[in-house]
Amino acid sequence: MSALRLLAPDGSLSDAPLQDGAGYARPTAPLRSRVAYAAAHVVPKVHADNTPGRPADIDWDATLAFRRNVYSWGLGVADAMDTAQRNMGLDPAAVRELIARSAEVAREEGASVVVGVNTDHVDEQRIPLDRVIDAYKEQLHFTEEQGAGPVLMASRHVARAATDADDYRRVYREVLRSATVPVVLHWLGPAFDPELDGYFGASDWQTASSVLLDIIGEHPDKVAGVKMSLLNAESEISVRERLPEGVRMFTGDDFNYVGLIGGGDRGYSDALLGAFAAITPVASAAIQALDAGDPQRYLDILGPTEELSRQVFAAPTFYYKTGVAFLAWLNGHQPAFQMVGGLHSARSLPHLSRIVELANASLALEDPELARERWHGMLRLNGVDLGKDRA
């Protein structure tokens, strides 16, 4: 049996048996029991100047092929969001092109795409609320014109300009009034972006969630759902139970998604997850099990991936994009382990080694031999002596 060589934080090496591929099958019909989106990343050109501060130079063939692969597994794509390095290397021009191209691919595939709407095309750090509202509307209307579903992302400009909860209510009221299609509201916690601490006017989720629910309650016909990314299952369940009828909860909790999606007496969440971009075939197989009325099979398939996701999203959580791109490379979805803005350097080799170990254990390596070859080559390139018997 082939073995994976693993690198510990103290520099010691160990071996793990390489698991066979899971052999999950693509669905033959649309997924029914849950709505699920994989928040996709972008792939830069290998020869581009992928260094901090440089504009994104995207490999569109690889980037869009990744989205087509997600669609082939029955999942939707959530694009131009934090997984695609919004506010971490993806510049405004690249954002607009990504939205337009991704929406076109979704139309070609007859699939569903939602995309992030933010205010990040404005260069100034601080702008008044009127300009924040106008900036949101500009991106919102561009998204609507492309035919993609809008996800109204948490804005750093709002966080800087708002002085109280009423300021948040005002911004969202004005933007929602201008929406021509229902939007998903995104509550991104400070673990993902420290500048968003205190979003919706309070640092405690209980107070902030009341403001969020007030905003939804004013315009329930303009809100299709809420994506919560607080990494706190109880906060998500609490808000989920109080949503108006017809407004979905999309979990963005990459630590606790198995139970939140699986659900129970207190309902369930749909999914809009960066983790699902890293484990697309596994996520699809698990939802197919729910469609077949087999919740135990769902748990058996998806349960082991949660430890992998916790490693990918470990603190500092905002560097999780590195793990998503790393797994895409291991699984053959991009030619090199490169990221916009040099973000491929944001995690250590032992951290990546643990990702390899957990991906292998949870059957998230789509082509195990390819993953082994690429990982061992990366170790050698970094001066790790694997010995002659470690191909």
Coordinates of C-alpha atoms in Angstrom, one line a residue:
M1 CA 0.0 0.0 0.0
S2 CA 1.3 3.5 -0.8
A3 CA 2.0 5.8 2.1
L4 CA 1.8 9.5 2.7
R5 CA 4.8 11.1 4.4
L6 CA 3.7 13.7 7.0
L7 CA 5.6 16.5 8.6
A8 CA 5.1 17.5 12.2
P9 CA 5.7 20.9 13.7
D10 CA 8.9 19.7 15.4
G11 CA 10.2 18.6 12.0
S12 CA 9.8 14.8 12.6
L13 CA 8.4 12.6 9.8
S14 CA 5.7 9.9 9.9
D15 CA 3.8 7.8 7.5
A16 CA 0.0 7.3 7.0
P17 CA -1.5 4.6 4.7
L18 CA -2.8 6.3 1.5
Q19 CA -6.6 5.6 1.4
D20 CA -8.2 4.5 -1.9
G21 CA -10.5 7.0 -3.6
A22 CA -14.1 7.1 -2.3
G23 CA -15.5 6.6 -5.8
Y24 CA -18.5 8.9 -5.1
A25 CA -20.9 9.2 -8.1
R26 CA -22.2 12.4 -9.5
P27 CA -25.9 12.9 -9.0
T28 CA -28.2 12.0 -11.9
A29 CA -30.9 14.4 -10.8
P30 CA -30.9 17.8 -9.0
L31 CA -30.2 17.7 -5.3
R32 CA -33.5 18.0 -3.4
S33 CA -33.2 17.9 0.4
R34 CA -30.8 20.9 0.8
V35 CA -29.7 23.9 -1.2
A36 CA -25.9 23.9 -1.3
Y37 CA -23.4 26.4 -2.6
A38 CA -19.6 26.0 -2.7
A39 CA -17.9 29.3 -2.2
A40 CA -15.2 29.1 -4.9
H41 CA -11.7 30.4 -5.1
V42 CA -9.8 31.9 -8.0
V43 CA -6.7 30.4 -9.8
P44 CA -4.0 32.8 -10.9
K45 CA -1.8 32.3 -13.9
V46 CA 1.3 30.4 -12.9
H47 CA 3.6 32.9 -14.6
A48 CA 1.8 36.0 -13.2
D49 CA 3.3 38.4 -10.6
N50 CA 1.5 36.7 -7.8
T51 CA 3.0 38.8 -5.1
P52 CA 1.4 41.0 -2.4
G53 CA -0.1 44.2 -3.7
R54 CA -0.2 43.2 -7.3
P55 CA -3.4 43.1 -9.3
A56 CA -5.0 39.7 -9.8
D57 CA -4.0 38.0 -13.1
I58 CA -6.5 35.1 -13.3
D59 CA -6.1 31.8 -15.1
W60 CA -9.7 31.9 -16.4
D61 CA -9.6 28.4 -17.9
A62 CA -8.7 26.8 -14.6
T63 CA -10.9 29.1 -12.6
L64 CA -14.0 28.5 -14.6
A65 CA -13.3 24.8 -15.0
F66 CA -13.3 24.6 -11.2
R67 CA -16.8 26.0 -11.2
R68 CA -18.0 23.6 -13.9
N69 CA -16.7 20.8 -11.8
V70 CA -18.8 22.0 -8.8
Y71 CA -21.9 22.2 -11.0
S72 CA -21.3 18.6 -12.2
W73 CA -21.7 17.5 -8.6
G74 CA -25.1 19.2 -8.2
L75 CA -23.9 22.1 -6.1
G76 CA -24.3 25.7 -6.8
V77 CA -21.4 28.2 -6.8
A78 CA -21.1 31.2 -4.5
D79 CA -18.6 33.5 -6.3
A80 CA -16.7 36.7 -5.7
M81 CA -16.9 36.3 -2.0
D82 CA -14.2 36.0 0.7
T83 CA -13.1 32.6 -0.5
A84 CA -12.3 34.3 -3.8
Q85 CA -10.0 36.7 -1.8
R86 CA -12.3 39.7 -1.7
N87 CA -10.3 42.2 0.3
M88 CA -7.3 39.9 0.2
G89 CA -5.9 40.3 -3.3
L90 CA -8.8 40.3 -5.7
D91 CA -8.9 43.8 -7.0
P92 CA -12.2 45.5 -8.2
A93 CA -11.6 45.0 -11.9
A94 CA -11.0 41.3 -11.3
V95 CA -14.1 41.1 -9.2
R96 CA -16.3 42.5 -12.0
E97 CA -14.8 40.2 -14.6
L98 CA -15.2 37.2 -12.3
I99 CA -18.9 38.0 -11.7
A100 CA -19.6 38.4 -15.4
R101 CA -17.7 35.3 -16.4
S102 CA -19.1 33.1 -13.6
A103 CA -22.7 34.2 -14.4
E104 CA -22.1 33.2 -18.0
V105 CA -20.8 29.8 -17.1
A106 CA -23.8 29.3 -14.8
R107 CA -26.2 30.0 -17.7
E108 CA -24.3 27.6 -19.9
E109 CA -24.5 24.9 -17.3
G110 CA -28.1 25.6 -16.3
A111 CA -26.9 26.0 -12.8
S112 CA -27.2 28.4 -9.9
V113 CA -24.7 31.1 -9.0
V114 CA -24.8 33.8 -6.3
V115 CA -22.1 36.4 -6.0
G116 CA -20.8 38.9 -3.4
V117 CA -22.0 42.5 -3.4
N118 CA -19.8 44.8 -1.4
T119 CA -18.4 48.4 -1.3
D120 CA -14.7 47.4 -1.8
H121 CA -14.3 49.2 -5.2
V122 CA -14.1 52.4 -3.2
D123 CA -10.5 53.2 -2.4
E124 CA -11.1 55.6 0.5
Q125 CA -10.9 53.9 3.9
R126 CA -13.7 56.1 5.4
I127 CA -16.7 57.4 3.5
P128 CA -20.1 58.7 4.8
L129 CA -23.1 56.5 4.9
D130 CA -24.7 58.1 1.8
R131 CA -21.7 57.0 -0.3
V132 CA -21.7 53.6 1.3
I133 CA -25.3 53.1 0.2
D134 CA -24.4 54.3 -3.3
A135 CA -21.4 52.0 -3.5
Y136 CA -23.6 49.0 -2.4
K137 CA -26.2 49.9 -5.1
E138 CA -23.6 50.2 -7.8
Q139 CA -22.3 46.6 -7.2
L140 CA -25.9 45.3 -6.6
H141 CA -27.2 46.6 -9.9
F142 CA -24.1 45.3 -11.8
T143 CA -24.8 41.8 -10.3
E144 CA -28.4 42.0 -11.2
E145 CA -27.5 42.9 -14.8
Q146 CA -25.3 39.8 -15.0
G147 CA -28.2 37.6 -13.9
A148 CA -26.5 36.3 -10.8
G149 CA -28.1 36.1 -7.3
P150 CA -26.8 38.9 -5.0
V151 CA -25.2 38.2 -1.6
L152 CA -25.0 41.4 0.3
M153 CA -21.7 41.0 2.1
A154 CA -20.7 42.7 5.3
S155 CA -18.9 46.0 4.4
R156 CA -15.8 47.4 6.1
H157 CA -17.1 50.8 5.0
V158 CA -20.3 50.3 7.0
A159 CA -18.4 49.0 10.0
R160 CA -16.2 52.1 10.0
A161 CA -18.9 54.7 9.4
A162 CA -21.8 53.3 11.5
T163 CA -22.1 54.8 15.0
D164 CA -25.1 52.7 16.1
A165 CA -27.6 50.0 15.1
D166 CA -29.8 52.6 13.4
D167 CA -27.1 53.3 10.9
Y168 CA -27.0 49.7 9.9
R169 CA -30.8 49.7 9.6
R170 CA -30.6 52.7 7.4
V171 CA -28.0 51.3 5.0
Y172 CA -29.7 48.0 4.6
R173 CA -33.1 49.6 4.3
E174 CA -32.0 51.8 1.4
V175 CA -30.1 49.1 -0.4
L176 CA -32.8 46.5 -0.1
R177 CA -35.4 49.0 -1.4
S178 CA -33.4 49.3 -4.6
A179 CA -33.0 45.5 -5.1
T180 CA -34.9 44.1 -8.0
V181 CA -34.5 40.4 -6.9
P182 CA -34.3 38.9 -3.4
V183 CA -30.8 38.9 -1.9
V184 CA -28.9 36.8 0.7
L185 CA -27.6 38.8 3.6
H186 CA -24.1 37.8 4.8
W187 CA -23.1 38.1 8.4
L188 CA -19.3 37.6 8.4
G189 CA -17.8 37.4 11.8
P190 CA -14.5 38.9 13.1
A191 CA -12.7 35.5 12.9
F192 CA -12.9 35.9 9.1
D193 CA -12.3 39.7 9.1
P194 CA -11.3 41.4 12.3
E195 CA -12.5 44.8 10.9
L196 CA -16.1 43.5 11.1
D197 CA -16.1 43.2 14.8
G198 CA -19.3 44.7 16.2
Y199 CA -21.2 44.4 12.9
F200 CA -24.9 45.2 13.1
G201 CA -24.1 47.5 16.0
A202 CA -23.0 45.2 18.7
S203 CA -20.2 42.8 19.6
D204 CA -22.5 40.2 21.2
W205 CA -24.4 38.1 18.7
Q206 CA -27.6 38.3 20.7
T207 CA -28.0 42.0 20.3
A208 CA -26.6 42.1 16.8
S209 CA -29.0 39.3 15.6
S210 CA -32.0 41.4 16.8
V211 CA -30.9 44.2 14.5
L212 CA -30.4 41.7 11.6
L213 CA -33.9 40.3 12.2
D214 CA -35.3 43.9 12.2
I215 CA -33.7 44.5 8.8
I216 CA -35.2 41.3 7.4
G217 CA -38.6 42.0 9.0
E218 CA -38.9 45.4 7.2
H219 CA -38.4 43.8 3.8
P220 CA -39.0 40.0 4.0
D221 CA -39.9 39.9 0.3
K222 CA -36.4 41.3 -0.6
V223 CA -34.5 38.7 1.5
A224 CA -34.0 35.2 0.1
G225 CA -31.8 34.1 3.0
V226 CA -29.1 34.7 5.5
K227 CA -25.6 33.3 5.4
M228 CA -24.1 33.3 8.9
S229 CA -20.4 32.9 9.3
L230 CA -19.8 33.3 13.1
L231 CA -18.4 29.8 13.8
N232 CA -21.0 29.6 16.5
A233 CA -23.7 27.0 16.0
E234 CA -26.0 28.2 18.7
S235 CA -26.2 31.7 17.3
E236 CA -27.1 30.3 13.9
I237 CA -29.8 28.1 15.3
S238 CA -31.2 31.0 17.3
V239 CA -31.5 33.2 14.3
R240 CA -32.7 30.4 12.1
E241 CA -35.7 29.7 14.3
R242 CA -36.7 33.4 14.1
L243 CA -36.5 33.9 10.4
P244 CA -39.7 34.8 8.5
E245 CA -41.3 32.0 6.5
G246 CA -39.6 31.6 3.2
V247 CA -36.2 33.1 4.3
R248 CA -33.5 30.4 4.3
M249 CA -30.6 30.0 6.6
F250 CA -27.4 29.2 4.8
T251 CA -24.8 28.0 7.1
G252 CA -21.3 29.5 6.7
D253 CA -20.1 27.7 9.8
D254 CA -17.1 25.7 8.6
F255 CA -16.6 24.3 12.1
N256 CA -20.1 22.9 12.7
Y257 CA -21.8 22.4 9.4
V258 CA -22.4 18.7 9.7
G259 CA -25.0 19.0 12.4
L260 CA -26.4 22.3 11.2
I261 CA -27.1 20.9 7.7
G262 CA -28.2 17.6 9.0
G263 CA -30.6 19.3 11.4
G264 CA -33.0 17.9 13.9
D265 CA -35.9 19.0 16.1
R266 CA -34.9 22.6 15.7
G267 CA -34.8 22.5 11.9
Y268 CA -31.8 22.6 9.5
S269 CA -29.7 25.0 7.5
D270 CA -28.9 25.0 3.9
A271 CA -25.3 25.5 2.9
L272 CA -23.0 28.3 1.5
L273 CA -19.6 27.2 2.5
G274 CA -16.0 27.6 1.5
A275 CA -15.5 24.1 2.9
F276 CA -17.7 22.7 0.2
A277 CA -15.3 24.0 -2.4
A278 CA -12.6 21.9 -0.8
I279 CA -14.7 18.7 -0.5
T280 CA -17.2 19.0 -3.3
P281 CA -17.6 15.3 -4.2
V282 CA -18.0 14.4 -0.5
A283 CA -20.5 17.2 0.1
S284 CA -22.6 16.1 -2.9
A285 CA -22.5 12.4 -1.8
A286 CA -23.7 13.4 1.7
I287 CA -26.6 15.4 0.4
Q288 CA -27.5 12.6 -2.0
A289 CA -27.7 10.4 1.1
L290 CA -30.2 12.8 2.6
D291 CA -32.2 12.8 -0.6
A292 CA -32.3 9.0 -0.4
G293 CA -33.7 9.2 3.2
D294 CA -30.5 7.9 4.8
P295 CA -29.3 10.4 7.5
Q296 CA -26.9 7.9 9.0
R297 CA -25.2 7.6 5.6
Y298 CA -25.0 11.4 5.5
L299 CA -23.2 11.4 8.8
D300 CA -20.9 8.6 7.8
I301 CA -19.8 10.5 4.7
L302 CA -19.7 14.1 5.8
G303 CA -18.9 13.7 9.5
P304 CA -15.1 12.9 9.0
T305 CA -14.7 16.1 6.9
E306 CA -15.4 18.4 9.8
E307 CA -12.0 17.9 11.4
L308 CA -10.4 18.6 8.0
S309 CA -12.5 21.8 7.7
R310 CA -11.5 22.9 11.2
Q311 CA -7.8 22.6 10.2
V312 CA -8.3 24.5 7.0
F313 CA -10.2 27.3 8.9
A314 CA -7.9 27.2 12.0
A315 CA -6.8 30.6 13.4
P316 CA -5.9 32.9 11.9
T317 CA -9.1 31.9 10.1
F318 CA -8.9 34.5 7.3
Y319 CA -6.0 32.5 5.8
Y320 CA -8.4 29.5 5.2
K321 CA -8.3 30.4 1.5
T322 CA -4.7 28.9 1.4
G323 CA -6.1 25.5 2.4
V324 CA -8.9 25.6 -0.1
A325 CA -6.5 26.4 -3.0
F326 CA -4.0 23.8 -1.6
L327 CA -6.7 21.1 -1.8
A328 CA -7.7 22.2 -5.3
W329 CA -4.1 21.7 -6.4
L330 CA -3.8 18.3 -4.7
N331 CA -7.0 17.2 -6.4
G332 CA -5.8 18.3 -9.8
H333 CA -8.0 21.4 -10.3
Q334 CA -5.1 23.8 -10.9
P335 CA -1.7 23.4 -12.3
A336 CA 0.3 24.9 -9.4
F337 CA -0.1 25.8 -5.8
Q338 CA -0.2 29.5 -6.5
M339 CA -2.6 32.2 -5.2
V340 CA -3.3 35.8 -5.9
G341 CA -1.3 38.2 -3.8
G342 CA 1.2 35.5 -2.7
L343 CA -1.4 34.0 -0.3
H344 CA -0.1 30.5 -0.9
S345 CA 2.7 31.3 1.6
A346 CA 0.2 32.0 4.4
R347 CA 0.3 28.6 6.0
S348 CA 3.2 26.5 7.2
L349 CA 4.3 23.1 5.8
P350 CA 3.2 21.3 9.0
H351 CA -0.2 23.0 8.8
L352 CA -0.6 21.8 5.2
S353 CA 0.7 18.4 6.2
R354 CA -2.2 18.1 8.7
I355 CA -4.6 19.0 5.9
V356 CA -3.2 16.2 3.7
E357 CA -3.5 13.8 6.6
L358 CA -7.1 14.7 7.3
A359 CA -8.1 14.9 3.7
N360 CA -6.8 11.4 3.2
A361 CA -8.6 10.1 6.3
S362 CA -12.0 11.7 5.2
L363 CA -11.7 10.4 1.6
A364 CA -11.5 14.0 0.3
L365 CA -8.6 13.3 -2.0
E366 CA -10.2 12.8 -5.4
D367 CA -7.1 11.1 -7.0
P368 CA -5.0 9.9 -4.0
E369 CA -1.9 8.9 -6.1
L370 CA -1.9 12.4 -7.7
A371 CA -2.2 14.1 -4.3
R372 CA 0.6 11.9 -2.9
E373 CA 2.9 12.7 -5.9
R374 CA 2.2 16.5 -5.6
W375 CA 2.6 16.6 -1.8
H376 CA 5.8 14.6 -1.8
G377 CA 7.2 16.8 -4.5
M378 CA 6.3 19.9 -2.5
L379 CA 8.1 18.5 0.5
R380 CA 11.2 17.7 -1.5
L381 CA 11.2 21.2 -3.0
N382 CA 11.2 22.6 0.5
G383 CA 14.2 20.5 1.6
V384 CA 12.5 17.6 3.3
D385 CA 14.4 14.4 2.7
L386 CA 11.8 11.7 2.1
G387 CA 14.3 8.9 1.3
K388 CA 14.6 6.9 -1.8
D389 CA 11.5 4.8 -1.1
R390 CA 9.2 7.7 -0.9
A391 CA 8.1 8.6 -4.5

